[in-house]
mmCIF file with all atom_site columns, C-alpha atoms in Angstrom:
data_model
loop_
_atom_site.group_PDB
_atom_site.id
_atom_site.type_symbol
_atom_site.label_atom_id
_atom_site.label_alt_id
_atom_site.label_comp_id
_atom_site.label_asym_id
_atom_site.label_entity_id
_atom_site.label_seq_id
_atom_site.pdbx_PDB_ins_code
_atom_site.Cartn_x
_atom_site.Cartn_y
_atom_site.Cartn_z
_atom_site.occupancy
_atom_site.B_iso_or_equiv
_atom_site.pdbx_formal_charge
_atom_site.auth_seq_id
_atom_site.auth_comp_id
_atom_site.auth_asym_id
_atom_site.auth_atom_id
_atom_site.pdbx_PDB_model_num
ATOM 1   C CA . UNK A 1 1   ? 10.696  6.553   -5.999  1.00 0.00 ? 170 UNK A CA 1
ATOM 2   C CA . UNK A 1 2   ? 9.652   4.486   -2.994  1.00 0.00 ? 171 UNK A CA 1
ATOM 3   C CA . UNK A 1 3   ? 11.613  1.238   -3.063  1.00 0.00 ? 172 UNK A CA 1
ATOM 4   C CA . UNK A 1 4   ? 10.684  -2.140  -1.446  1.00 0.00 ? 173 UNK A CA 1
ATOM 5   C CA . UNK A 1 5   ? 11.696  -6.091  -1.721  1.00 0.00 ? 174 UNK A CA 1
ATOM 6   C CA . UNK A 1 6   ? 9.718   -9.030  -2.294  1.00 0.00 ? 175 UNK A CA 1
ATOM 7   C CA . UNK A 1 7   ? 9.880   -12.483 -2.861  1.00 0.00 ? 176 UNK A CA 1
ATOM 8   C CA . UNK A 1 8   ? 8.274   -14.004 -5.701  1.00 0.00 ? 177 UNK A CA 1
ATOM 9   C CA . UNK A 1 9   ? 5.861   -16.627 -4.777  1.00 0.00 ? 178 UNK A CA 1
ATOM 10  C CA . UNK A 1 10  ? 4.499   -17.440 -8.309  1.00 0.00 ? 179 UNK A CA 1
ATOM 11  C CA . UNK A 1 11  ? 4.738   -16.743 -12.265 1.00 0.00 ? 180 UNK A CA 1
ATOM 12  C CA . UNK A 1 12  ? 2.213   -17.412 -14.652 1.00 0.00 ? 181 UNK A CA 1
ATOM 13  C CA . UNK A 1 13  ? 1.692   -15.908 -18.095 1.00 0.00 ? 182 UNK A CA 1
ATOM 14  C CA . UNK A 1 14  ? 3.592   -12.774 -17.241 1.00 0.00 ? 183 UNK A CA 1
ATOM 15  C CA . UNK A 1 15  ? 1.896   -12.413 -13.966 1.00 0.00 ? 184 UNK A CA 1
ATOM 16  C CA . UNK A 1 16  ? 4.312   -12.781 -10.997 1.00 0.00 ? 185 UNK A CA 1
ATOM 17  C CA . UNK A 1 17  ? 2.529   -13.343 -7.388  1.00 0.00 ? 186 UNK A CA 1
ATOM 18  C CA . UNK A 1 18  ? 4.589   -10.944 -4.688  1.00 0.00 ? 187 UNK A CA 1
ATOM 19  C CA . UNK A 1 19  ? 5.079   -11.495 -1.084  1.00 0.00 ? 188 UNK A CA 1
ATOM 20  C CA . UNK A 1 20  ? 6.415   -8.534  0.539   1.00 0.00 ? 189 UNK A CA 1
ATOM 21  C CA . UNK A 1 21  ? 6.990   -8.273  4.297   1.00 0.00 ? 190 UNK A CA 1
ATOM 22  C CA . UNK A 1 22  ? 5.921   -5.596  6.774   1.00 0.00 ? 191 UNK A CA 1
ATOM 23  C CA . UNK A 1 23  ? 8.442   -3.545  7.966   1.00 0.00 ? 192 UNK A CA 1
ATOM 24  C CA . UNK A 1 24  ? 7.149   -2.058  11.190  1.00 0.00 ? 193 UNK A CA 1
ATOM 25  C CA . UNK A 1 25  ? 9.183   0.197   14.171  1.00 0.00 ? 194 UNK A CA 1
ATOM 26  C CA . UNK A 1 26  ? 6.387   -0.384  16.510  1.00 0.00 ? 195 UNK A CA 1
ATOM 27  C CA . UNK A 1 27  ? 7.834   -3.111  18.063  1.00 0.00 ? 196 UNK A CA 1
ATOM 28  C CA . UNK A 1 28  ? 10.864  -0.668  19.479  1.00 0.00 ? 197 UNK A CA 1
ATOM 29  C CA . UNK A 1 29  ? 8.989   2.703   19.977  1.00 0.00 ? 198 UNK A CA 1
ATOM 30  C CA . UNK A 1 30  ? 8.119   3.940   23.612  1.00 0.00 ? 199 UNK A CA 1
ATOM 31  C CA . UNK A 1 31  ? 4.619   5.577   22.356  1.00 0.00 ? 200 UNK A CA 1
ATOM 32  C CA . UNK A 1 32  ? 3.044   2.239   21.085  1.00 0.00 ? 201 UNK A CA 1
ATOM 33  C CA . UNK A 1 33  ? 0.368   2.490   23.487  1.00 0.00 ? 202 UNK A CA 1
ATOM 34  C CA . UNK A 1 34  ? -1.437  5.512   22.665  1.00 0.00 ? 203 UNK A CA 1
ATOM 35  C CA . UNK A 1 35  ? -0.239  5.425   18.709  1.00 0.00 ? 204 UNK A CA 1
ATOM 36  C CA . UNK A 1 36  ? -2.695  5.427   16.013  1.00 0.00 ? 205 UNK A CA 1
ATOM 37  C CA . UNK A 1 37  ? -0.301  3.683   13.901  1.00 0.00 ? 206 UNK A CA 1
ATOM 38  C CA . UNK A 1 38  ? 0.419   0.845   15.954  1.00 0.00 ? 207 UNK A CA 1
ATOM 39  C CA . UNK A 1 39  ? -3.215  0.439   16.389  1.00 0.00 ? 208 UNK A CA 1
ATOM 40  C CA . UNK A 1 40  ? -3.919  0.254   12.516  1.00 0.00 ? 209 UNK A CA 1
ATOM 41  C CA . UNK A 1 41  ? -0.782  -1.879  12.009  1.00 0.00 ? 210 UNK A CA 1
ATOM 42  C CA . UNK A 1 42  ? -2.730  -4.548  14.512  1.00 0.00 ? 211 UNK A CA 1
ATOM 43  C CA . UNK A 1 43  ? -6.237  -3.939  12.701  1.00 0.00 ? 212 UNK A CA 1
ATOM 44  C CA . UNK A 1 44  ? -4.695  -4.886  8.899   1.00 0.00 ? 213 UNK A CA 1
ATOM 45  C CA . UNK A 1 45  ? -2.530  -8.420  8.101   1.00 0.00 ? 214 UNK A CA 1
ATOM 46  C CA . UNK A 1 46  ? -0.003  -9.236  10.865  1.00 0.00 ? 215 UNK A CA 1
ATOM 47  C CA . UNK A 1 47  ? 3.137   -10.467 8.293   1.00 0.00 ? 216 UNK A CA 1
ATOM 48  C CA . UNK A 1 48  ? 2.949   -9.392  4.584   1.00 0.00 ? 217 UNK A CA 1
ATOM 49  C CA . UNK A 1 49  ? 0.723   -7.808  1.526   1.00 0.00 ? 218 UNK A CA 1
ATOM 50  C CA . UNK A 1 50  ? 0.601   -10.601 -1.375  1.00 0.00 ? 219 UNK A CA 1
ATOM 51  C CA . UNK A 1 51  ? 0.197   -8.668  -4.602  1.00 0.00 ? 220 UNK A CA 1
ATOM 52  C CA . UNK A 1 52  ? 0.213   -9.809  -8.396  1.00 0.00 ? 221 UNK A CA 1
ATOM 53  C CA . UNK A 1 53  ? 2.349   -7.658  -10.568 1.00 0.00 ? 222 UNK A CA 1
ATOM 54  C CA . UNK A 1 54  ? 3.142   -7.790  -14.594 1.00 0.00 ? 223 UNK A CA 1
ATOM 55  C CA . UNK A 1 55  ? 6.481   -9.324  -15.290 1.00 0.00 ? 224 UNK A CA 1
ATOM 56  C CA . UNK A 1 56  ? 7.583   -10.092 -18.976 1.00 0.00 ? 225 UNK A CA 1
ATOM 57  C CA . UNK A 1 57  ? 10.526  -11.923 -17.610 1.00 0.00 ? 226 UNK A CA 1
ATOM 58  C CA . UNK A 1 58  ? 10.197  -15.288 -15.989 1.00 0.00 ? 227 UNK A CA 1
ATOM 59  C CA . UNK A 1 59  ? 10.950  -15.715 -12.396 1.00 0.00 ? 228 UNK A CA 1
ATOM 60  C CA . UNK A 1 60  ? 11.036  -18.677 -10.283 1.00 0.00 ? 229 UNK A CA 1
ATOM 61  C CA . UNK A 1 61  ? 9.677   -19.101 -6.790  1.00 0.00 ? 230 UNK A CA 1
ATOM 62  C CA . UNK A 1 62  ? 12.025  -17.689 -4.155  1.00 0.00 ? 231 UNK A CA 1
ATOM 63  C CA . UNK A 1 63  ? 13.504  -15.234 -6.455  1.00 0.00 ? 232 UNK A CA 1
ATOM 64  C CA . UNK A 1 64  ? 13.964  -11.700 -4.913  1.00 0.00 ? 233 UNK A CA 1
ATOM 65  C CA . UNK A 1 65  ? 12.574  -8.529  -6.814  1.00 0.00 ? 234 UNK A CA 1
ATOM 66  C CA . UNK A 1 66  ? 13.228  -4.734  -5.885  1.00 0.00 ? 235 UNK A CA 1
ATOM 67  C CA . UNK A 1 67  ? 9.835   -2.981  -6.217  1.00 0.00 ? 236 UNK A CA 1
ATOM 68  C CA . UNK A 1 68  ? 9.522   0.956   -6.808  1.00 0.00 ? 237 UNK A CA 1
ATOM 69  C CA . UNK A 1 69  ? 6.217   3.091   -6.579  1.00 0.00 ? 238 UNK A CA 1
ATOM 70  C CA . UNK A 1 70  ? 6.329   6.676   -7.520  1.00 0.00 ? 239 UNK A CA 1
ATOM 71  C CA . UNK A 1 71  ? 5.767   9.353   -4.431  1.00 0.00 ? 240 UNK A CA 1
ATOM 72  C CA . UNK A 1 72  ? 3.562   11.284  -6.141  1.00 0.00 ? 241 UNK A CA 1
ATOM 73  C CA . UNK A 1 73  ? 1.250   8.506   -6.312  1.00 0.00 ? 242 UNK A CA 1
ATOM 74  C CA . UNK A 1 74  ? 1.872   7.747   -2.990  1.00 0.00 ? 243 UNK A CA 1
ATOM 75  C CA . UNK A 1 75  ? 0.927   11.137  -1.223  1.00 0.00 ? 244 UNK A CA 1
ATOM 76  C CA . UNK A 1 76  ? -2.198  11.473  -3.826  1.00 0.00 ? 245 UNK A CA 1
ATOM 77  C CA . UNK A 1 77  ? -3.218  8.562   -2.343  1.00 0.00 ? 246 UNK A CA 1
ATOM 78  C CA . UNK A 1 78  ? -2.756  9.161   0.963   1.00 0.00 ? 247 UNK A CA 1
ATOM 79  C CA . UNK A 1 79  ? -4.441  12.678  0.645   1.00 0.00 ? 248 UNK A CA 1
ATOM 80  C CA . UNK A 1 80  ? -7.336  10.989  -0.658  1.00 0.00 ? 249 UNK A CA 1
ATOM 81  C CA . UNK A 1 81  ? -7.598  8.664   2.086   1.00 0.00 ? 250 UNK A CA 1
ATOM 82  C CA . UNK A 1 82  ? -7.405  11.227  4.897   1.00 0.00 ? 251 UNK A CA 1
ATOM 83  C CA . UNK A 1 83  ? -8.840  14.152  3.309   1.00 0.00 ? 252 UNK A CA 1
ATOM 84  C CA . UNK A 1 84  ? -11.658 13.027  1.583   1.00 0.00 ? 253 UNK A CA 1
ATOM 85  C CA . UNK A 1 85  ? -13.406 11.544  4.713   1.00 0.00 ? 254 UNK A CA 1
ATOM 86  C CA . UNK A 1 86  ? -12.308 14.773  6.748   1.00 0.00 ? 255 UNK A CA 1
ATOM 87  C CA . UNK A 1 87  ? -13.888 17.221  4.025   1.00 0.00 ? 256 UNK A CA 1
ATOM 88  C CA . UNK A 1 88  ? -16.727 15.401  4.303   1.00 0.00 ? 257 UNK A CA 1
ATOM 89  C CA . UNK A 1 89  ? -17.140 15.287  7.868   1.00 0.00 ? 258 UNK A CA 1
ATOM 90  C CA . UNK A 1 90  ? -16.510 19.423  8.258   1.00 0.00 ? 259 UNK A CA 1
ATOM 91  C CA . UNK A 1 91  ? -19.054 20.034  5.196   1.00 0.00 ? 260 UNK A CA 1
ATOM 92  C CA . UNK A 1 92  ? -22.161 17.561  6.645   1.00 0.00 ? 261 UNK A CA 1
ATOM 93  C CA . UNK A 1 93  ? -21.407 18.842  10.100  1.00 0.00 ? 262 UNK A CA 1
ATOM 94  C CA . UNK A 1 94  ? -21.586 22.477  9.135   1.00 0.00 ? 263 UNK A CA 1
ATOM 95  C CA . UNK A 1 95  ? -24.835 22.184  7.245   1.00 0.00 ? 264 UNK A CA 1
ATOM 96  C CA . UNK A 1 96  ? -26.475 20.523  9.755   1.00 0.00 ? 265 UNK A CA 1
ATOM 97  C CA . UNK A 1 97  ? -25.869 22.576  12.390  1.00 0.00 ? 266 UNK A CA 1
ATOM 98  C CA . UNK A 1 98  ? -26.825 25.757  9.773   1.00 0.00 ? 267 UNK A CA 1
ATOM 99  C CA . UNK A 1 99  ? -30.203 23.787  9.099   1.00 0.00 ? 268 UNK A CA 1
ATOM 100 C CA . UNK A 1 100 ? -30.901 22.319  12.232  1.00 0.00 ? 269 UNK A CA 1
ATOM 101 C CA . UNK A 1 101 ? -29.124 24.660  14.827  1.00 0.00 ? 270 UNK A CA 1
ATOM 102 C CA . UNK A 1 102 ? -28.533 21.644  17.069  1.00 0.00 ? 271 UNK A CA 1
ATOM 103 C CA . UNK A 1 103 ? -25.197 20.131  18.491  1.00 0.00 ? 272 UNK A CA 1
ATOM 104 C CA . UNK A 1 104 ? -26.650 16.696  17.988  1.00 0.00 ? 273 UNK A CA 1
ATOM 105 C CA . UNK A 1 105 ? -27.485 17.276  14.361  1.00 0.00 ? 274 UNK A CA 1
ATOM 106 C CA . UNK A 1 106 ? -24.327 18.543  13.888  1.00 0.00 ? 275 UNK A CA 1
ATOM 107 C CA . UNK A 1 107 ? -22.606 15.431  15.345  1.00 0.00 ? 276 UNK A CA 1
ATOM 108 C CA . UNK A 1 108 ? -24.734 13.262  13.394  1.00 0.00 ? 277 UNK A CA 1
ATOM 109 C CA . UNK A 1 109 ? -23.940 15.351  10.077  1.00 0.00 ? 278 UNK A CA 1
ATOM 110 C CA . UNK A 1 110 ? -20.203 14.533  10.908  1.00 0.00 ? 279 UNK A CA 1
ATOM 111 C CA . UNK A 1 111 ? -20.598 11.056  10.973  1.00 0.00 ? 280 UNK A CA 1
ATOM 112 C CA . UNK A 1 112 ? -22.868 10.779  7.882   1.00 0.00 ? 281 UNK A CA 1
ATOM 113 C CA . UNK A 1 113 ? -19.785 12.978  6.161   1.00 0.00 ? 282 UNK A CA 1
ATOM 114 C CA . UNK A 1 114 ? -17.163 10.759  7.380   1.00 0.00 ? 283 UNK A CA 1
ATOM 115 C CA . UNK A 1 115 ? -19.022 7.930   6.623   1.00 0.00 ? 284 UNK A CA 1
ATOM 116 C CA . UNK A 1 116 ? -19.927 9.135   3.114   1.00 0.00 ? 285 UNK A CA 1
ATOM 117 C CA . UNK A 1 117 ? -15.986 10.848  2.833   1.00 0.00 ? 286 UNK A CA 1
ATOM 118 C CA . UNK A 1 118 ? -14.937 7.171   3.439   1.00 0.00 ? 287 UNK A CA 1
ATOM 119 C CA . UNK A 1 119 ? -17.262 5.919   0.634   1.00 0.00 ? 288 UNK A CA 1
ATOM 120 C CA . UNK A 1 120 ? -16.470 8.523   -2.028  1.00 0.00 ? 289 UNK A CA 1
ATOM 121 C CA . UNK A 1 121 ? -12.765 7.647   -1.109  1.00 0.00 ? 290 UNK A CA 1
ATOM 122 C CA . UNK A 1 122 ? -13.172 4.016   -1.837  1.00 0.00 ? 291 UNK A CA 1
ATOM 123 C CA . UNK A 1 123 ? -15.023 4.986   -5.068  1.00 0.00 ? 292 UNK A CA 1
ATOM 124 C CA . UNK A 1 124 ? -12.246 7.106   -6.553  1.00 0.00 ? 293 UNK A CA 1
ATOM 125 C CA . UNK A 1 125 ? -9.289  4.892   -5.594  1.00 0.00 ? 294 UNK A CA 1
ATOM 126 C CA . UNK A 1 126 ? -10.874 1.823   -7.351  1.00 0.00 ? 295 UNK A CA 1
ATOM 127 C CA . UNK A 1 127 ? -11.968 4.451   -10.543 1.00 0.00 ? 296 UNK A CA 1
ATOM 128 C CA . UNK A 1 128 ? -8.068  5.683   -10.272 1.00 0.00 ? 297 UNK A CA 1
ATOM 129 C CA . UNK A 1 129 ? -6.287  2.941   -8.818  1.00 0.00 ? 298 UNK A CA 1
ATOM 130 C CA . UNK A 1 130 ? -5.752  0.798   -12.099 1.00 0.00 ? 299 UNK A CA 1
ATOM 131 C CA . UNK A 1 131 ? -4.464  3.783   -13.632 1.00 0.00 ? 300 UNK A CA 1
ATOM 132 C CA . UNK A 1 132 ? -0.177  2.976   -14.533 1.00 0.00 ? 301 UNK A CA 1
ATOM 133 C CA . UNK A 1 133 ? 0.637   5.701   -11.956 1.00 0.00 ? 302 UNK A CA 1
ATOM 134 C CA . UNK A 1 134 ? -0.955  3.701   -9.092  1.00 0.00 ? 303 UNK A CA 1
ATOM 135 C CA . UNK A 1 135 ? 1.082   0.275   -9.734  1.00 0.00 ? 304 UNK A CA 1
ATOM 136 C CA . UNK A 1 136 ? 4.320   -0.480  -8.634  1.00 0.00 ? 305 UNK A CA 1
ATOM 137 C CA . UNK A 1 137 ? 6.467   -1.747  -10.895 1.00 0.00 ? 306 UNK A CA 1
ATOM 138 C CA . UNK A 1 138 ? 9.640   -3.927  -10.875 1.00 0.00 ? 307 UNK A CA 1
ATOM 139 C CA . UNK A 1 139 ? 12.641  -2.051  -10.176 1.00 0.00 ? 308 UNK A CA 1
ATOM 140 C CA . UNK A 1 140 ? 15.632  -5.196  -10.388 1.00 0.00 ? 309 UNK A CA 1
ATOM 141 C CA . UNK A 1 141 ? 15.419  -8.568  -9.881  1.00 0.00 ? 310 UNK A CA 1
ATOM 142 C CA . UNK A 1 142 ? 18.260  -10.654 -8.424  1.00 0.00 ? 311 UNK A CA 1
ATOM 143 C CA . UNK A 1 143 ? 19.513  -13.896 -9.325  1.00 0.00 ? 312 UNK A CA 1
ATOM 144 C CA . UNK A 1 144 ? 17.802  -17.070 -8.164  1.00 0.00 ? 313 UNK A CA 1
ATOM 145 C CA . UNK A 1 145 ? 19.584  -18.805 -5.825  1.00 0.00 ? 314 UNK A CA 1
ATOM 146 C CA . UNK A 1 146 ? 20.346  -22.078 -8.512  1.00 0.00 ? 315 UNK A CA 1
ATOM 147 C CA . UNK A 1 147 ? 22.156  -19.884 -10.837 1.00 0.00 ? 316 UNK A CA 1
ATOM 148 C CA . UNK A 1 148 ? 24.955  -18.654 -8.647  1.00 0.00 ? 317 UNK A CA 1
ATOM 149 C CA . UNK A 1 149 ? 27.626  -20.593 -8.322  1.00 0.00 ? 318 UNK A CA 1
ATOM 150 C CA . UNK A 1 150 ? 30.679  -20.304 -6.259  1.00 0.00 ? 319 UNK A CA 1
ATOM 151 C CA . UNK A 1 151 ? 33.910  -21.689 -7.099  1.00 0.00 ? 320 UNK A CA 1
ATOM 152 C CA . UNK A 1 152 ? 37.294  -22.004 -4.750  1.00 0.00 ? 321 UNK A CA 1
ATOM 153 C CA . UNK A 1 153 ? 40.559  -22.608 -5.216  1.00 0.00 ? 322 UNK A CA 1
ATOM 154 C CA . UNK A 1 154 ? 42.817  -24.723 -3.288  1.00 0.00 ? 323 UNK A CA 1
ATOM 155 C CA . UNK A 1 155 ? 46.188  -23.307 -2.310  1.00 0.00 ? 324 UNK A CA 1
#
């Protein structure tokens, strides 16, 4: 299980509002410049991912939460993302340069198929994606800071 912490930001109803923070080794790595990683990490948002999550149990604002989400979700999704849009591109290529015995039509056949690999992939994730699988769910939840008390003492 994939584990991450957040910081709850809201609960209402038993719906707590997450903010987790990006955890990124860019910043340190040598190879930034020609990464496709770092590039995408600039493209999407720069600090966190807010996300709403069920919660029976009430938590207050500024309370810390340990969320898990299962790897085999994970890597389904990821193959879906990458895959999908590459299938498509080596399938649309190849039949247009079958039909049309052209380089150009072939190039153009890739980027419908990409295009269209990209759309399918959006399609399934949001058919899939509410599935329980898909959703992270709360792991622990810590203490809020009110309710921790320290006591010392004297010699």
């Amino acid at each position: 299980m994939m584990r991450e912490w957040a910081t709850v930001v809201a609960w209402q109803d038993g719906i707590a509002t997450l903010h987790s923070e990006i955890k990124t080794s860019c910043s340190g790595c040598s190879a930034r410049k020609g990464c496709g990683s770092a590039m995408l990490n600039k493209l999407g948002p720069k600090d966190a991912h807010v996300m709403q999550i069920a919660s029976e149990k009430p938590l207050q604002p500024g309370q810390r939460v340990e969320l898990g989400i299962r790897e085999s979700s994970l890597l389904s999704s990821a193959l879906l993302v990458y895959m999908t849009p590459l299938a498509g591109l080596f399938l649309l290529s190849g039949l247009f340069q079958m039909l049309f015995h052209s380089d150009l039509a072939a190039a153009c056949g890739a980027l419908l198929g990409g295009i269209g690999g990209f759309i399918v992939a959006k399609g399934v994730s949001a058919r899939f994606g509410d599935r329980e699988a898909f959703q992270p769910v709360i792991l622990n939840i810590m203490l809020p800071a009110d309710a921790i008390r320290v006591e010392q003492e004297s010699l």
